[in-house]
Coordinates of C-alpha atoms in Angstrom, one line a residue:
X1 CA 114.0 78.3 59.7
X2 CA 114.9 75.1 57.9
X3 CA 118.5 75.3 58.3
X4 CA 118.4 75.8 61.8
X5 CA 118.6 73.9 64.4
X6 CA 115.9 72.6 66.4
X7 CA 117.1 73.2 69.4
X8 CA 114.0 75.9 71.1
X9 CA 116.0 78.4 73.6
X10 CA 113.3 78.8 76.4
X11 CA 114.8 82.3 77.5
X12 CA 115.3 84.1 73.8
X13 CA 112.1 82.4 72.8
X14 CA 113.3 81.0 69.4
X15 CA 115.2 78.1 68.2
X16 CA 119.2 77.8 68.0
X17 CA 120.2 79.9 65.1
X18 CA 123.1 77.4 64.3
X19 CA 123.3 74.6 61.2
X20 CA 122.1 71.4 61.8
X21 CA 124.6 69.0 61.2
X22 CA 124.7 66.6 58.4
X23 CA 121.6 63.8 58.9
X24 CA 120.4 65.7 62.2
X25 CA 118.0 68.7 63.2
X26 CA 120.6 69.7 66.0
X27 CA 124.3 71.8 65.9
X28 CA 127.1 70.2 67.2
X29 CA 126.4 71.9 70.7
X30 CA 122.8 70.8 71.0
X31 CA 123.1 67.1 69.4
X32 CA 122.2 64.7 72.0
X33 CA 125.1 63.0 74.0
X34 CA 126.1 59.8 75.1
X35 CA 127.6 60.3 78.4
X36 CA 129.9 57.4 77.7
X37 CA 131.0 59.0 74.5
X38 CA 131.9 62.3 75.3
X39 CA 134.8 63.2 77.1
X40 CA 136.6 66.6 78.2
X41 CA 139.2 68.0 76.2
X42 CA 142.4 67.4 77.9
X43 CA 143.4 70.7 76.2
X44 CA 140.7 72.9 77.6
X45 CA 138.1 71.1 79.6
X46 CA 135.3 73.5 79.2
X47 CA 134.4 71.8 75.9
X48 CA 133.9 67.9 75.6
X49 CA 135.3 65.7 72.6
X50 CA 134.0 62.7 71.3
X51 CA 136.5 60.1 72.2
X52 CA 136.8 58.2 68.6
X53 CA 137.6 62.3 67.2
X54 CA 140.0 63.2 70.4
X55 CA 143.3 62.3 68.6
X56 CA 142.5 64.3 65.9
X57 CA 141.0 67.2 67.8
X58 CA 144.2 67.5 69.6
X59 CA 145.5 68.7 67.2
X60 CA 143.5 71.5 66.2
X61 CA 141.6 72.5 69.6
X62 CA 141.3 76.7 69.5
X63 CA 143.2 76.7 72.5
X64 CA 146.0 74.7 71.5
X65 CA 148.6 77.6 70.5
X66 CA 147.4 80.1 73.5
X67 CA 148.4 76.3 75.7
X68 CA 151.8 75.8 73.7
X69 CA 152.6 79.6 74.0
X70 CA 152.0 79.3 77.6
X71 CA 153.7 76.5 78.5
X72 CA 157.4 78.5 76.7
X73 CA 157.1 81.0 79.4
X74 CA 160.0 80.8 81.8
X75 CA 157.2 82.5 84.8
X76 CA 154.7 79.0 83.7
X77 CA 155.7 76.5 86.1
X78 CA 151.9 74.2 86.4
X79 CA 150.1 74.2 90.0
X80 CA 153.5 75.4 91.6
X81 CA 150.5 77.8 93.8
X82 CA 148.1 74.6 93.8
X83 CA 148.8 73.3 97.2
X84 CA 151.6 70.6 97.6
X85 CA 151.1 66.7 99.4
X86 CA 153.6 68.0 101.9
X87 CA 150.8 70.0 103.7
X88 CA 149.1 66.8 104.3
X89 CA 152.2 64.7 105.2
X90 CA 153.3 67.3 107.9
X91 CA 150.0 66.9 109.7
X92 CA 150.2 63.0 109.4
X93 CA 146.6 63.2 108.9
X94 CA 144.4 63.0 104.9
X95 CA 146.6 60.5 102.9
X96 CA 148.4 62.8 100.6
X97 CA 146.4 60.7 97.6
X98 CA 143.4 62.6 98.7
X99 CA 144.6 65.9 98.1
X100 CA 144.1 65.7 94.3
X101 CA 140.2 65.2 94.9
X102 CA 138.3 68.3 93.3
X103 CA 134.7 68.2 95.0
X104 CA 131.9 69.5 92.8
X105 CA 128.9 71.5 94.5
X106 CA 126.5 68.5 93.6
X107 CA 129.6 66.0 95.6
X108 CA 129.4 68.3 98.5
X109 CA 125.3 68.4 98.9
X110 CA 125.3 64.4 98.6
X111 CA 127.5 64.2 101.5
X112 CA 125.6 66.7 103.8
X113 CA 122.9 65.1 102.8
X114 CA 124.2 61.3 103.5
X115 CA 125.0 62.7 107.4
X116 CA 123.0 61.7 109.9
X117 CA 120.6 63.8 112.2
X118 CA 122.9 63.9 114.9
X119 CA 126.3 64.6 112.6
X120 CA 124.7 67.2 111.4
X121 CA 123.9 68.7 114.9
X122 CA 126.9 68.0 115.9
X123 CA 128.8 70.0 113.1
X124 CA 126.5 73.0 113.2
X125 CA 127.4 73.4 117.2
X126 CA 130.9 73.2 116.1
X127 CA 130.7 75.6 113.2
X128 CA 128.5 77.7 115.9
X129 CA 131.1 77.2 119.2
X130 CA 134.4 77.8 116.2
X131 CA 132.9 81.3 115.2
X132 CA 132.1 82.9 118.6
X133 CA 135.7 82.3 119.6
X134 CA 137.2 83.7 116.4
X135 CA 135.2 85.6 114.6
X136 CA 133.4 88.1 117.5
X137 CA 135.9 91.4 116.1
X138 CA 135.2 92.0 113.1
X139 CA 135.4 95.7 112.4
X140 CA 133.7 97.5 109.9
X141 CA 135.9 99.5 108.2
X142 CA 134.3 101.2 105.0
X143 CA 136.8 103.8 103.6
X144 CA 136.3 106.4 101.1
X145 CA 139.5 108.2 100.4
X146 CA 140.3 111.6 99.4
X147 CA 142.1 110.4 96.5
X148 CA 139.6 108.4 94.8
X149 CA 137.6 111.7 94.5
X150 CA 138.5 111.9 91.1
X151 CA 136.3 108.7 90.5
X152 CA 133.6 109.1 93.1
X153 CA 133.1 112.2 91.2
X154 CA 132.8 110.6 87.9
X155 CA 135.4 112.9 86.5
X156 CA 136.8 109.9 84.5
X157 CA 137.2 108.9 81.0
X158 CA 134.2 108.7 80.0
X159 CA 134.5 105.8 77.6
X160 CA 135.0 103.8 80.8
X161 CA 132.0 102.3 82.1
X162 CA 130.8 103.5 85.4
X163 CA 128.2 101.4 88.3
X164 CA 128.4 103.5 91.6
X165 CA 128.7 99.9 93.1
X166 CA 131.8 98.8 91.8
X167 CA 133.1 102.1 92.2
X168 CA 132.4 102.5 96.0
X169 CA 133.9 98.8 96.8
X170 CA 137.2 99.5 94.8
X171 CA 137.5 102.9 96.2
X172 CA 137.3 101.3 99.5
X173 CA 139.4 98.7 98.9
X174 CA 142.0 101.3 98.3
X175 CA 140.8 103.0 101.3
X176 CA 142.0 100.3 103.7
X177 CA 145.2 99.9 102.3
X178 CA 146.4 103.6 102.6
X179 CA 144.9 103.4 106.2
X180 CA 146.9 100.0 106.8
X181 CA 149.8 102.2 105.7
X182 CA 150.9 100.2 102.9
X183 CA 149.7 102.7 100.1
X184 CA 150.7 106.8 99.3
X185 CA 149.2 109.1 96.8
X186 CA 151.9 110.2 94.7
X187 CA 150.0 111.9 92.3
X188 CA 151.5 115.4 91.7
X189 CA 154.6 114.7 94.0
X190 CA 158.7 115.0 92.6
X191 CA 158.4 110.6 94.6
X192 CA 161.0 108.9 92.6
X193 CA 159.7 106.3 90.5
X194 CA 161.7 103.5 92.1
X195 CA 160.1 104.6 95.7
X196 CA 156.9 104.0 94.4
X197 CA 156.0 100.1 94.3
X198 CA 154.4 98.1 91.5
X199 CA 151.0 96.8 91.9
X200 CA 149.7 93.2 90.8
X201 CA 146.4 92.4 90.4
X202 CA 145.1 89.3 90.8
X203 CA 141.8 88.3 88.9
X204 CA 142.2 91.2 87.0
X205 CA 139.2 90.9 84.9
X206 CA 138.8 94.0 82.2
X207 CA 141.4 96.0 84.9
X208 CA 139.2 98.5 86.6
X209 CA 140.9 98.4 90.2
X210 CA 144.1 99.0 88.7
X211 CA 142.6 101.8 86.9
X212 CA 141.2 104.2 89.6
X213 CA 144.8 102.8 91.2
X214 CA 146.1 104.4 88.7
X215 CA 144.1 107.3 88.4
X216 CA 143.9 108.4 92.1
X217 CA 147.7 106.8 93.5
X218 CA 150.1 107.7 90.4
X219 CA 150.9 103.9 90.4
X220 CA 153.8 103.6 87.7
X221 CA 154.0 99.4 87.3
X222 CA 151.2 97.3 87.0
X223 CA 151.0 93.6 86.2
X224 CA 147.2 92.2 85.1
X225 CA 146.9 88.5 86.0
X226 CA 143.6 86.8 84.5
X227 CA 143.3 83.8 83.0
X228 CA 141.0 84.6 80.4
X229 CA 140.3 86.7 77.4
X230 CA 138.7 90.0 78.1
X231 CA 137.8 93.2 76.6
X232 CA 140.4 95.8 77.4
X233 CA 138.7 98.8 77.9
X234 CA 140.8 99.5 80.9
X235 CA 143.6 98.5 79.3
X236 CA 143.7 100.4 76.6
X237 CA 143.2 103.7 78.8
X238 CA 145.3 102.8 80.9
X239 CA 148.5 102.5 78.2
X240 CA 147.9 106.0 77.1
X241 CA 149.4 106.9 80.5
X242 CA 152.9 107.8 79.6
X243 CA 154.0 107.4 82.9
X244 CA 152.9 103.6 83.3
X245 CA 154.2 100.3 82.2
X246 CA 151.5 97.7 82.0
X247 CA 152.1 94.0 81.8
X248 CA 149.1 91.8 81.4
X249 CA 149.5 88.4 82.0
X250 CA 147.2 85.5 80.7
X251 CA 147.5 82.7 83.4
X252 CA 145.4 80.9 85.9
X253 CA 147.4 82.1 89.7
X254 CA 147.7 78.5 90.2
X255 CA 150.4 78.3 87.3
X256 CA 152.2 81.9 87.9
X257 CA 155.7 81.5 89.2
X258 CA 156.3 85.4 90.5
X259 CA 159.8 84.5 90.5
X260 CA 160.1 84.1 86.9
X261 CA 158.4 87.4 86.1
X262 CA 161.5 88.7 84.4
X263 CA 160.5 92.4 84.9
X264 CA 159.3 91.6 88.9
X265 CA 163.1 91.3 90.1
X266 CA 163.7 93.1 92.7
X267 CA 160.7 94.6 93.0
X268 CA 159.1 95.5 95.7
X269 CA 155.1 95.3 95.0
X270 CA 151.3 95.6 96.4
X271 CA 148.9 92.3 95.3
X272 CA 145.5 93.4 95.2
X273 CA 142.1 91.3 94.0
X274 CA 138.1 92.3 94.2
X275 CA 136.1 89.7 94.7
X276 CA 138.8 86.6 93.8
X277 CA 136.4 83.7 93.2
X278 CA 136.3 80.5 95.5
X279 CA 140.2 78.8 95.5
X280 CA 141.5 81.8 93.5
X281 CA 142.0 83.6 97.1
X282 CA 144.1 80.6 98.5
X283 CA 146.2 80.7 95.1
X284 CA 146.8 84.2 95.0
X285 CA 148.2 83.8 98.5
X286 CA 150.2 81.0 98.2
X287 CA 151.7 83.3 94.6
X288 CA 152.7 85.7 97.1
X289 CA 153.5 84.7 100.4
X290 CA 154.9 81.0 99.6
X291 CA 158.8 82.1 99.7
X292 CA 158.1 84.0 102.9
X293 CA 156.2 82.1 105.1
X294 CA 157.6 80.3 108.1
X295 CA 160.6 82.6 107.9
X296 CA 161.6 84.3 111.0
X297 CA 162.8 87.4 109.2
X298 CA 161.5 88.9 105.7
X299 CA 164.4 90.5 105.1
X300 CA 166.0 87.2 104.7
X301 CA 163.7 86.4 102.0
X302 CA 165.4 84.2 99.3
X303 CA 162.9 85.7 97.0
X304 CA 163.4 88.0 93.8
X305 CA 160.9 90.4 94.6
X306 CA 158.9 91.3 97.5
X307 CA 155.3 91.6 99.0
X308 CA 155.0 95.4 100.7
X309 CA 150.9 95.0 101.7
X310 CA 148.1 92.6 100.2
X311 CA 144.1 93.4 99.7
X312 CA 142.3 91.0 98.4
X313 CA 138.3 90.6 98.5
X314 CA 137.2 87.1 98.9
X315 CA 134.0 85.8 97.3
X316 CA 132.2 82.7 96.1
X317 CA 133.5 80.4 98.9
X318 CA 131.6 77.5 98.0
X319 CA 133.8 77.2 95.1
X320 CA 136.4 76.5 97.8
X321 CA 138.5 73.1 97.6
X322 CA 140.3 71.0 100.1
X323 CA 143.2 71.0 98.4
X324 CA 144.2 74.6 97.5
X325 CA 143.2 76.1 101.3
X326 CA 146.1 77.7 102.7
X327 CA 145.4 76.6 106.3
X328 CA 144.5 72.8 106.7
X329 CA 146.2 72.4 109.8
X330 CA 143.9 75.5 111.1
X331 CA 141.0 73.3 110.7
X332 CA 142.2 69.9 111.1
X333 CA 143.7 71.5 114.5
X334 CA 139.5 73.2 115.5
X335 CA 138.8 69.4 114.6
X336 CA 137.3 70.3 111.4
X337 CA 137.6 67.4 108.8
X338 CA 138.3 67.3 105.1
X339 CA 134.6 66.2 104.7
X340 CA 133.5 68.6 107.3
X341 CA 135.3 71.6 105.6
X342 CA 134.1 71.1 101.8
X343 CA 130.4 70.4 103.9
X344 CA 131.3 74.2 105.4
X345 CA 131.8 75.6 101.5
X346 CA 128.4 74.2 100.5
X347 CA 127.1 76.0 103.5
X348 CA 128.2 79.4 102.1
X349 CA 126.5 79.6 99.6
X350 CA 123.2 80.4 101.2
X351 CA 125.0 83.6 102.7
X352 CA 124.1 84.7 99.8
X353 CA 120.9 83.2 97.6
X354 CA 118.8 85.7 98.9
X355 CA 117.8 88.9 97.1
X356 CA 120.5 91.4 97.0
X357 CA 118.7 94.4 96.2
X358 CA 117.4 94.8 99.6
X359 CA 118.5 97.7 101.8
X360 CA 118.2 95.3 104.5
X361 CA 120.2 92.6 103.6
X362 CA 122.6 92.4 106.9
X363 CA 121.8 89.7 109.4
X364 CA 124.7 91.1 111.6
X365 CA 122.0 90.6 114.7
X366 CA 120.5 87.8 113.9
X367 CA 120.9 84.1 115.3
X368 CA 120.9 80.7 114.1
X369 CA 119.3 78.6 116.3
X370 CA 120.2 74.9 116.4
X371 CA 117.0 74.7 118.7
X372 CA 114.9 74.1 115.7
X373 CA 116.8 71.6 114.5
X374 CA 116.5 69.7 117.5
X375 CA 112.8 69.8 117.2
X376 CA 113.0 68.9 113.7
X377 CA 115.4 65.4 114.8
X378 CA 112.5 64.4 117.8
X379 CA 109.9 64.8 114.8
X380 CA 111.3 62.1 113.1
X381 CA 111.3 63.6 109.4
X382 CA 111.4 60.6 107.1
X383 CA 114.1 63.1 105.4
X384 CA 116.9 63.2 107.7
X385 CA 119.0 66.0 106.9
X386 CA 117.7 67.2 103.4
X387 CA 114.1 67.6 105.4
X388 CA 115.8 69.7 108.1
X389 CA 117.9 71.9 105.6
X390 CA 114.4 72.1 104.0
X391 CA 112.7 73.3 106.6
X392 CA 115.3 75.9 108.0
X393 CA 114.3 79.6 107.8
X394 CA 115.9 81.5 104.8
X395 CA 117.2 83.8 107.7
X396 CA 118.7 81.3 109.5
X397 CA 120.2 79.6 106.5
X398 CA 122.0 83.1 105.6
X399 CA 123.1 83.6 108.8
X400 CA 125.2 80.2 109.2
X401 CA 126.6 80.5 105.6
X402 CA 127.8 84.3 106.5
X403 CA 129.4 82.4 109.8
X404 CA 131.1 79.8 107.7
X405 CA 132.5 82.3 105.0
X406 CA 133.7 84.1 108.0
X407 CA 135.5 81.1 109.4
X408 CA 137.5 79.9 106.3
X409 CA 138.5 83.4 105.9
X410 CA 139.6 84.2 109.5
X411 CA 141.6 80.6 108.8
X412 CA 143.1 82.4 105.6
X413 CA 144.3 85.8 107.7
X414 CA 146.2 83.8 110.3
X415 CA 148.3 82.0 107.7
X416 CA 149.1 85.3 106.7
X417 CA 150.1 86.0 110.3
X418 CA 152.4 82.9 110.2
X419 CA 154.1 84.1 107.0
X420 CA 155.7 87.1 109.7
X421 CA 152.7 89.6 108.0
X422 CA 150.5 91.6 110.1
X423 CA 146.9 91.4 109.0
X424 CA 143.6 92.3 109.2
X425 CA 139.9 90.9 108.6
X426 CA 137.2 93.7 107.8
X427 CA 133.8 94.7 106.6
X428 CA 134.8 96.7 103.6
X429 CA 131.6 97.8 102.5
X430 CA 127.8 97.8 104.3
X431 CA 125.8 94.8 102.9
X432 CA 123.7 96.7 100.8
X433 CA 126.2 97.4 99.0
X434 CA 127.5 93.8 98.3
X435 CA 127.0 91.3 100.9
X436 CA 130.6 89.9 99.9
X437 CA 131.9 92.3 101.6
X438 CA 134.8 91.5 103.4
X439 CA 138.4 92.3 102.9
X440 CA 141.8 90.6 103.7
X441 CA 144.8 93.5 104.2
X442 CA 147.9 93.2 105.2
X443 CA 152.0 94.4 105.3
X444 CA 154.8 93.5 105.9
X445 CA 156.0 93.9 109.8
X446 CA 158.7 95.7 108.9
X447 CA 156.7 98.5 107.8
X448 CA 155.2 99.0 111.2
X449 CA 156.3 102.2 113.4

């Protein structure tokens, strides 16, 4: 206990179990900081340096030869998906200096919270008047395929780990995108192998989409994109497949140049993501679509490969960022501001703060209603708008963050629309089973009969 650190872990209910640095009774993560001493590795950023020892930890920062490495690939080309000035310019609108700003959850509650009574209102009736024009048909389309039996059965590996959850959202997932006739099962069929597209996933994680893909579809090419380091149970399973190449790719999206992807030429492939975190959607599109959109014909595409159908699963949308959305002029066109929009990603994320474990968690009737609000304004809360947000039913806060994740995604489907796709914004899965549970499909309008 003496050479430990001091350092008492409220939640394992013991102290640190690392050495106390020389002359201290705290490690080196649990030493008290100076916040004008510490300062973020320009290396990786989710560790801090001190600033007299950053020339030297330059040098040897962990991440520093997985960086170099990196940076050598030809398909590396950095934030070449991160969302260019030129979006701004065209609009003659944000000044294209703004567009670099990264707002922090803590950034965008301060600036809610600095509105006044009547901004406030003002932007709920416009978030409220926005969605009951385009957001009234969304469908519910939950589908469980025939060919994901083989999973739903649990007649898989078994070393694989299995959560009916998971299961039941990737299955339908896969699901949509045979009924949006961009994916075949050609399991068990003489389909030649050059017939059968490859299949990217995007925020791969440990690979289990691309597994029951696999699996249940008789994909033959698959590319992993995910930025960090995972166990590769999937992985590993999924190489003993004789029949499939695997390439798993350590990048962030916002880096990955599909063009360069040496195998990728001419390739005609499916992107797929569950549950792409926050910006990661907007990335993931812009990775596939870029080279496409605002063509009047796909075939012309000056691109070395090819986007067949997309499904990706949105999540986290308070994570969301000014700068990486796909559609600015969407909103700046509904009138929605830069400082409006990031103010509609803090408002997602009481869609879901409530407890998901609930059967009941779907507030498809329910209603916000501004009328309290306008109460809560004559009553003159010494507050202003952190009172009101205060006093605003836990219902009725779910509700309007549901209607604002709705909006930036419905913003996100029509750019896809305008890149000559034909899309689709569904319900994926009931609520109960994940109340992110919408889905972005689409294909290519060529494909239509």
């Amino acid at each position: 206990m003496e050479n430990r650190c001091k350092f008492w872990l409220p939640r394992k209910n013991r102290h640190c179990a690392n050495t106390p640095l020389n002359e201290s009774l705290f490690c080196g993560n649990h030493t008290p900081r100076s916040d004008n001493q510490w300062i973020p590795c320009p290396i990786d950023p989710s560790h801090s340096v001190l600033k007299e020892n950053l020339e030297g930890h330059v040098k040897k920062c962990p991440l520093l030869k997985q960086v170099q490495s990196l940076t050598l690939q030809p398909f590396y080309q950095k934030g070449i998906n991160a969302g260019k000035e030129g979006d701004e310019e065209q609009l003659n609108t944000v000044p294209s200096a703004l567009v670099e700003d990264i707002f922090t959850a803590e950034m965008k509650r301060n600036a809610v919270y600095s509105m006044n009574v009547t901004e406030f209102c003002d932007l709920i009736k416009k978030i409220e008047t926005i969605h009951g024009l385009i957001c009234d048909d969304i469908r519910d389309s939950f589908k469980i395929p025939e060919a994901c039996s083989v999973w739903i059965n649990r007649e898989v590996d078994r070393k694989l780990p299995f959560q009916e959850k998971h299961v039941t959202q990737q299955a339908s997932i896969l699901g949509n995108l045979e009924e949006f006739g961009v994916l075949k099962n050609s399991v068990g069929t003489d389909q030649d192998d050059d017939d059968i597209p490859a299949v990217i996933e995007f925020g791969a994680g440990r690979g289990y989409l691309t597994q029951m893909l696999a699996d249940c579809y008789g994909t033959k090419r698959v590319f992993l994109i995910e930025r960090k380091s995972y166990k590769l149970k999937a992985d590993r399973s999924l190489r003993q497949k004789e029949s499939l190449t695997i390439e798993r790719l350590r990048i962030d999206i916002e880096d990955l140049n599909l063009n360069a992807v040496e195998s990728l030429r001419g390739v005609p492939y499916l992107a797929i993501g569950k549950h792409l975190c926050g910006p990661a959607t907007d990335l993931t599109l812009r990775c596939c679509l870029t080279n496409q959109c605002g063509q009047n014909k796909l075939e012309e595409s000056s691109g070395n490969h090819f986007l067949m159908g997309l499904s990706v699963a949105p999540c986290c949308h308070h994570l969301c960022q000014w700068k990486h959305y796909t559609n600015k002029k969407y909103f700046l066109n509904l009138g929605i501001t830069k400082e409006e929009f990031h103010a509609i990603t803090w408002f997602t994320s009481w869609a879901v703060d409530a407890d998901h474990s609930s059967d009941c968690y779907d507030f498809t009737g329910s209603k916000f209603h501004l009328e309290s609000i306008g109460k809560e304004e004559r009553g003159g809360l010494a507050g202003g708008v952190e009172d009101i947000i205060r006093n605003i039913k836990a219902v009725e806060r779910a509700v309007l963050g549901f209607m604002c994740k709705q909006i930036i995604d419905m913003g996100r489907s029509m750019w896809i629309k305008e890149c000559g796709f034909e899309a689709e914004f569904v319900k994926y899965v009931p609520p109960s089973i994940s109340p992110e549970n919408h889905l972005l499909i689409a294909k290519r309008r060529s494909q239509i009969k």
